Backbone as numpy.savetxt, mean C-alpha at the origin, in Angstrom:
# Nx Ny Nz CAx CAy CAz Cx Cy Cz
53.98 -62.49 -37.18 53.11 -61.65 -37.34 52.78 -61.23 -38.43
51.51 -60.94 -39.13 50.81 -60.98 -40.26 51.38 -59.19 -41.03
51.22 -59.49 -42.24 51.73 -57.88 -42.46 50.27 -56.91 -42.33
49.58 -57.61 -42.21 48.02 -56.80 -41.80 47.71 -56.18 -40.68
48.47 -56.92 -39.41 48.13 -56.58 -38.50 48.98 -55.13 -38.01
47.96 -54.18 -37.50 47.98 -52.72 -37.51 49.15 -52.42 -36.50
49.77 -51.61 -36.86 50.93 -51.23 -35.80 50.09 -50.52 -34.63
50.42 -50.86 -33.11 49.81 -49.82 -32.34 50.81 -48.64 -32.23
50.46 -47.44 -32.23 51.34 -46.76 -31.57 50.46 -45.62 -30.64
51.47 -45.73 -29.27 50.74 -45.12 -28.13 50.34 -43.96 -28.39
49.15 -43.10 -28.55 48.60 -42.28 -28.69 48.04 -41.46 -27.62
48.02 -42.00 -26.53 47.05 -41.46 -25.64 47.96 -40.16 -24.59
49.12 -40.32 -24.54 49.61 -39.38 -23.85 49.78 -38.14 -25.01
49.72 -37.79 -26.23 49.55 -36.71 -27.15 48.25 -36.05 -26.79
47.48 -37.06 -26.54 46.07 -37.04 -26.28 45.41 -35.88 -25.05
46.08 -36.60 -23.88 46.15 -35.83 -23.04 47.02 -34.89 -22.88
47.91 -34.90 -23.17 48.83 -33.26 -23.83 47.95 -32.23 -24.06
46.70 -32.74 -25.52 46.06 -31.77 -25.86 45.24 -30.87 -25.19
44.49 -32.44 -24.50 43.35 -31.94 -23.04 43.63 -31.28 -22.18
44.85 -31.00 -21.67 45.31 -30.05 -20.73 45.99 -29.04 -21.17
46.55 -28.90 -22.45 46.78 -27.83 -23.06 45.43 -27.16 -23.36
44.55 -27.55 -24.00 43.29 -26.49 -24.08 42.49 -26.53 -22.43
42.48 -26.51 -21.66 41.71 -27.21 -20.30 42.65 -25.79 -19.52
43.85 -25.88 -20.05 44.83 -24.50 -19.32 44.74 -23.19 -19.87
44.29 -23.25 -21.14 44.41 -22.25 -22.04 42.70 -21.63 -21.89
41.54 -22.31 -21.26 40.26 -22.21 -21.28 40.21 -21.82 -19.71
41.02 -21.74 -18.97 40.52 -21.50 -17.43 40.55 -20.28 -16.94
41.70 -19.32 -17.41 41.70 -17.91 -17.45 40.65 -17.23 -18.15
39.85 -17.63 -18.90 38.77 -17.30 -19.55 37.43 -17.66 -18.98
37.02 -18.71 -18.35 36.19 -18.95 -17.51 36.78 -18.17 -16.35
37.27 -18.25 -15.96 37.47 -17.50 -14.46 37.40 -15.68 -14.44
37.57 -15.25 -16.12 37.68 -13.66 -16.32 36.10 -13.72 -16.57
35.49 -14.52 -16.90 33.88 -14.49 -17.54 32.72 -14.30 -16.50
32.13 -13.00 -16.62 31.41 -12.66 -15.49 30.06 -13.72 -15.54
29.98 -13.85 -14.11 28.73 -14.88 -13.90 27.68 -14.57 -14.04
27.16 -15.69 -14.47 25.67 -15.37 -14.80 24.49 -14.28 -14.18
23.78 -13.46 -14.59 23.54 -12.37 -13.75 22.08 -13.48 -13.30
21.76 -13.10 -11.61 20.42 -14.08 -10.98 19.32 -13.32 -11.61
18.51 -14.18 -11.87 17.27 -14.15 -12.81 16.23 -13.60 -11.73
15.99 -12.15 -12.35 15.54 -10.67 -11.81 13.93 -11.32 -11.01
14.03 -10.38 -9.51 12.83 -11.40 -9.22 11.59 -10.52 -9.81
10.46 -11.14 -9.74 9.33 -10.32 -10.41 8.88 -8.98 -9.57
9.07 -7.65 -9.67 8.80 -6.40 -8.97 7.29 -7.02 -8.16
7.29 -6.78 -6.81 6.10 -6.70 -6.21 4.82 -6.08 -6.63
3.98 -6.36 -6.35 3.09 -5.31 -7.11 2.87 -4.63 -5.61
2.65 -3.34 -6.06 2.16 -2.58 -5.22 0.66 -2.50 -4.70
-0.16 -2.44 -3.42 -1.00 -2.69 -2.92 -1.74 -1.20 -3.23
-2.88 -1.35 -3.77 -3.85 -0.23 -3.88 -5.13 0.12 -3.27
-5.69 1.22 -2.80 -6.77 1.04 -1.90 -7.99 0.22 -2.71
-8.58 -0.61 -1.86 -9.64 -1.25 -2.03 -10.88 -0.43 -1.62
-10.86 -0.51 -0.15 -12.04 0.13 0.23 -11.72 0.80 1.46
-12.91 1.63 2.11 -12.49 2.71 3.50 -13.94 2.82 3.87
-13.99 2.91 5.00 -14.98 3.02 6.21 -14.64 4.13 7.43
-15.40 4.62 8.07 -15.15 5.50 9.12 -16.46 5.12 10.05
-15.99 4.67 11.43 -17.09 5.22 12.27 -16.86 6.31 13.54
-17.47 6.78 13.94 -17.76 8.20 14.94 -18.35 7.55 15.94
-17.75 8.55 17.28 -18.15 8.42 18.40 -18.49 9.74 18.95
-20.02 9.87 19.48 -20.23 11.04 19.76 -19.84 11.70 21.05
-19.33 12.56 21.50 -18.77 12.71 23.08 -19.78 13.57 23.59
-20.14 14.76 23.80 -20.67 15.63 24.85 -21.46 16.60 23.96
-21.58 16.39 22.59 -22.41 17.16 22.07 -22.90 16.46 20.91
-24.28 16.52 20.73 -25.19 15.30 19.73 -24.71 16.09 18.31
-24.81 15.39 17.61 -25.03 15.94 15.96 -26.34 15.71 15.52
-27.02 16.80 15.16 -28.38 16.72 14.73 -28.58 15.93 13.15
-29.39 15.38 13.29 -29.85 15.22 11.88 -29.97 15.13 10.78
-30.31 16.61 10.99 -30.07 17.37 9.56 -28.66 17.93 8.88
-27.83 17.90 10.04 -26.32 18.70 9.58 -25.67 17.15 8.71
-25.17 17.95 7.51 -24.41 17.59 6.54 -23.12 17.24 7.24
-22.70 15.80 7.04 -21.21 15.79 6.96 -20.30 15.09 6.32
-19.72 15.69 5.63 -18.55 15.53 4.69 -17.31 14.60 4.93
-16.81 13.26 4.57 -15.59 12.95 5.03 -14.81 12.67 3.84
-13.54 13.52 3.60 -12.67 13.17 2.44 -11.63 12.77 2.96
-11.31 11.68 2.14 -9.61 10.74 2.64 -9.08 11.32 1.51
-7.48 12.35 1.51 -6.70 12.35 0.44 -4.99 11.80 0.98
-4.43 11.66 -0.28 -3.17 10.86 -0.03 -2.44 12.03 -0.04
-0.90 11.57 0.36 -0.11 12.76 0.29 0.27 13.69 -0.55
-0.26 13.19 -1.99 -0.11 14.10 -3.35 -1.29 14.84 -3.45
-2.27 14.93 -2.14 -3.52 15.88 -2.07 -4.90 15.49 -3.14
-4.88 13.92 -3.81 -5.42 13.40 -3.97 -6.72 12.85 -3.41
-7.39 13.02 -3.99 -9.37 12.74 -3.05 -9.03 10.92 -3.21
-8.51 10.26 -2.21 -8.96 8.78 -2.78 -9.93 8.32 -2.10
-10.64 8.95 -1.20 -12.51 8.08 -0.99 -12.82 9.23 0.02
-14.19 9.17 -0.33 -15.24 9.95 0.50 -16.72 9.95 0.41
-17.47 10.75 1.29 -18.70 10.18 1.39 -19.22 11.37 1.98
-20.66 11.98 1.82 -21.35 13.02 2.20 -22.34 12.44 2.42
-23.50 13.01 3.57 -24.67 13.30 3.55 -25.08 13.66 5.03
-26.58 13.42 5.49 -26.78 14.12 6.49 -26.70 12.91 7.91
-26.97 11.63 7.32 -25.90 10.34 7.81 -27.01 10.13 9.15
-27.69 11.45 9.64 -28.77 10.50 10.94 -28.52 11.53 12.07
-29.18 11.38 13.19 -28.83 11.80 14.58 -27.61 11.44 15.39
-26.94 11.46 16.19 -26.16 10.66 16.72 -26.16 11.49 18.24
-26.64 10.91 19.25 -26.90 11.14 20.33 -25.40 11.69 21.21
-25.51 12.00 22.46 -23.79 11.93 23.34 -23.71 10.63 23.62
-22.66 10.45 23.87 -22.21 8.70 23.74 -22.67 7.49 23.14
-23.08 8.03 22.24 -23.20 7.04 20.64 -22.30 7.14 19.82
-22.49 5.44 19.38 -21.36 5.49 18.38 -22.39 5.42 16.87
-21.89 5.99 15.68 -22.59 6.32 14.08 -22.35 4.32 13.66
-23.13 4.21 12.85 -22.95 3.00 11.96 -21.70 2.89 11.34
-21.18 2.22 10.62 -20.04 2.14 9.98 -20.17 2.62 8.90
-19.93 4.08 8.38 -20.24 4.06 7.25 -19.35 4.09 6.27
-19.54 3.54 5.23 -18.70 3.44 4.07 -18.45 4.55 3.02
-17.09 4.62 2.43 -16.65 6.06 1.75 -16.70 5.26 0.20
-16.83 6.26 -0.60 -16.89 5.60 -2.13 -15.40 5.81 -2.17
-14.28 5.05 -2.89 -13.02 5.02 -3.32 -13.28 5.75 -4.29
-12.02 6.77 -4.91 -12.18 7.62 -5.79 -11.22 7.37 -6.71
-10.21 6.88 -6.24 -8.67 6.50 -6.85 -7.99 5.21 -5.99
-7.50 4.27 -6.49 -6.95 2.98 -5.93 -5.20 3.66 -5.95
-5.19 4.83 -4.83 -4.08 5.34 -4.54 -3.08 3.73 -3.94
-1.85 4.36 -4.46 -0.80 3.63 -3.75 -0.36 3.55 -2.37
-0.35 2.31 -1.76 -0.30 2.39 0.09 0.63 3.05 0.41
1.94 3.40 -0.42 3.19 4.20 0.29 2.48 5.70 0.23
1.41 6.01 -0.51 1.22 7.51 -0.51 0.35 7.66 0.38
-0.17 6.73 0.98 -1.54 7.04 2.31 -0.72 8.38 3.15
0.51 7.70 3.69 1.41 8.35 4.57 1.28 9.79 4.51
1.05 10.34 5.24 1.26 12.16 5.61 -0.19 12.71 4.52
-1.07 11.48 4.11 -2.28 12.41 3.45 -3.32 12.80 4.83
-4.56 13.35 4.43 -5.16 13.78 5.78 -6.76 13.00 5.57
-7.45 13.13 6.69 -8.86 12.62 6.88 -9.83 14.03 7.39
-10.04 13.88 6.14 -10.96 15.52 6.32 -12.23 15.70 6.68
-13.25 16.42 7.86 -14.36 16.34 8.47 -14.93 17.63 8.44
-15.61 17.56 7.76 -16.46 18.87 7.72 -18.45 18.61 7.99
-18.45 19.52 8.57 -20.47 19.59 8.54 -20.87 20.43 7.89
-22.31 20.71 7.92 -22.66 21.97 6.83 -23.77 21.87 8.06
-24.15 22.54 9.10 -25.73 22.55 9.77 -26.74 23.16 9.32
-27.93 23.05 9.55 -28.85 23.74 9.02 -28.82 24.48 10.23
-28.61 25.67 10.24 -28.82 26.71 11.85 -27.69 26.19 12.23
-27.90 26.07 13.72 -27.18 25.84 14.85 -26.96 24.82 14.94
-25.33 24.12 15.14 -25.15 22.63 15.44 -23.87 22.60 15.94
-23.34 21.98 17.09 -22.06 21.79 17.70 -22.12 20.46 17.89
-21.21 19.71 17.23 -20.70 18.35 17.45 -19.37 18.19 18.08
-19.63 17.26 18.60 -17.95 16.70 19.45 -18.00 15.44 19.18
-16.89 15.04 18.55 -16.78 13.27 18.57 -14.98 13.08 18.32
-15.18 11.53 18.63 -13.79 11.35 17.74 -14.22 9.99 16.54
-13.25 9.29 16.18 -13.49 8.65 14.89 -12.07 7.61 14.63
-12.98 6.60 13.92 -11.44 5.46 13.69 -12.31 5.25 12.21
-11.41 5.77 11.32 -11.10 4.93 9.62 -10.60 4.06 9.59
-10.83 3.07 8.61 -10.16 2.51 8.17 -10.11 1.83 6.61
-8.74 1.73 6.62 -8.44 1.94 4.87 -8.01 0.19 4.62
-8.43 -0.22 3.37 -8.22 -1.54 3.08 -7.48 -1.55 1.82
-6.39 -2.21 1.83 -5.28 -2.35 0.63 -5.32 -3.94 -0.04
-5.55 -3.64 -1.72 -5.66 -5.33 -2.32 -4.27 -6.13 -1.80
-3.35 -5.51 -1.18 -2.61 -6.96 -0.57 -2.95 -7.55 0.91
-3.57 -6.84 0.91 -4.83 -7.40 2.27 -4.13 -6.25 3.46
-3.21 -5.81 3.23 -3.22 -4.56 4.49 -4.16 -3.87 4.77
-4.40 -3.23 6.03 -5.08 -2.00 6.62 -4.50 -1.08 7.12
-4.98 0.06 7.15 -4.59 1.03 7.83 -5.68 1.93 8.42
-5.64 2.24 9.53 -6.51 2.72 10.75 -6.07 3.92 11.25
-6.65 4.99 11.39 -6.80 6.16 11.67 -7.83 6.20 12.78
-7.44 6.09 13.96 -7.71 6.26 15.16 -8.02 7.70 16.08
-8.60 8.64 15.92 -8.39 9.96 16.64 -9.22 9.61 17.83
-8.59 9.86 18.85 -8.76 9.85 20.14 -8.90 10.97 20.70
-8.53 12.09 20.34 -8.68 13.32 20.51 -9.95 13.89 20.14
-10.64 14.71 20.92 -12.37 15.06 20.80 -11.74 16.51 19.57
-12.99 16.14 18.88 -12.93 17.18 17.47 -14.15 17.92 17.84
-14.23 19.20 18.10 -15.50 19.95 18.19 -15.77 20.79 16.94
-17.15 20.40 16.27 -17.28 21.25 14.76 -18.99 22.00 15.46
-18.84 22.94 14.70 -20.15 23.70 14.43 -20.36 24.53 13.51
-21.32 25.34 13.34 -21.78 26.68 12.50 -20.58 27.40 12.57
-20.15 27.81 13.06 -19.10 28.69 13.19 -17.26 28.21 12.74
-17.53 26.57 12.94 -15.80 25.97 12.96 -16.08 24.78 11.99
-16.33 24.74 10.75 -16.83 23.34 10.20 -15.83 22.26 9.88
-14.68 22.64 9.88 -13.77 21.83 9.46 -12.86 21.40 10.04
-12.21 20.00 9.94 -11.08 19.66 11.03 -10.56 18.38 9.73
-9.24 18.28 9.70 -7.92 17.64 9.42 -7.63 16.61 10.28
-7.04 15.44 10.10 -6.28 14.66 10.85 -5.52 14.07 9.69
-3.84 13.87 10.34 -2.97 13.59 9.43 -2.73 12.47 9.38
-2.81 11.47 8.40 -2.50 9.95 8.49 -1.20 9.87 8.84
């Protein structure tokens, strides 16, 4: 053997012992560390009122052509979210009105509609009694729709001008 031949000393067992010691010391720290928080899901956008309409069905008392009708939809906070007003034409007994578009006044969130109202008011010229049912439709930005189907007859006249239906 030459003098320059390196002498091999087994170092692997010492390195393994050191690695095991470090791993053993780190294990409790890893187990005690809190798990990373899951990525927060983006909050779901709340749907807001996009459009609204109403259709009336006249029962056994017609609406005169000059009787003004005001439709007001309010959310549970009493905010006017949609409305429309006008003479809107004459509707005879047994006749359906055309679909009447309401003007959206506030982009009310969908959850706020529950507990709101559809308010109908008439202002006749002279005497008029109108008996009707209605179907109101509210469409929301998320694709949802809310239908208020009033099947119980409402009768309004110059002496009783207002009626509310709870949504």
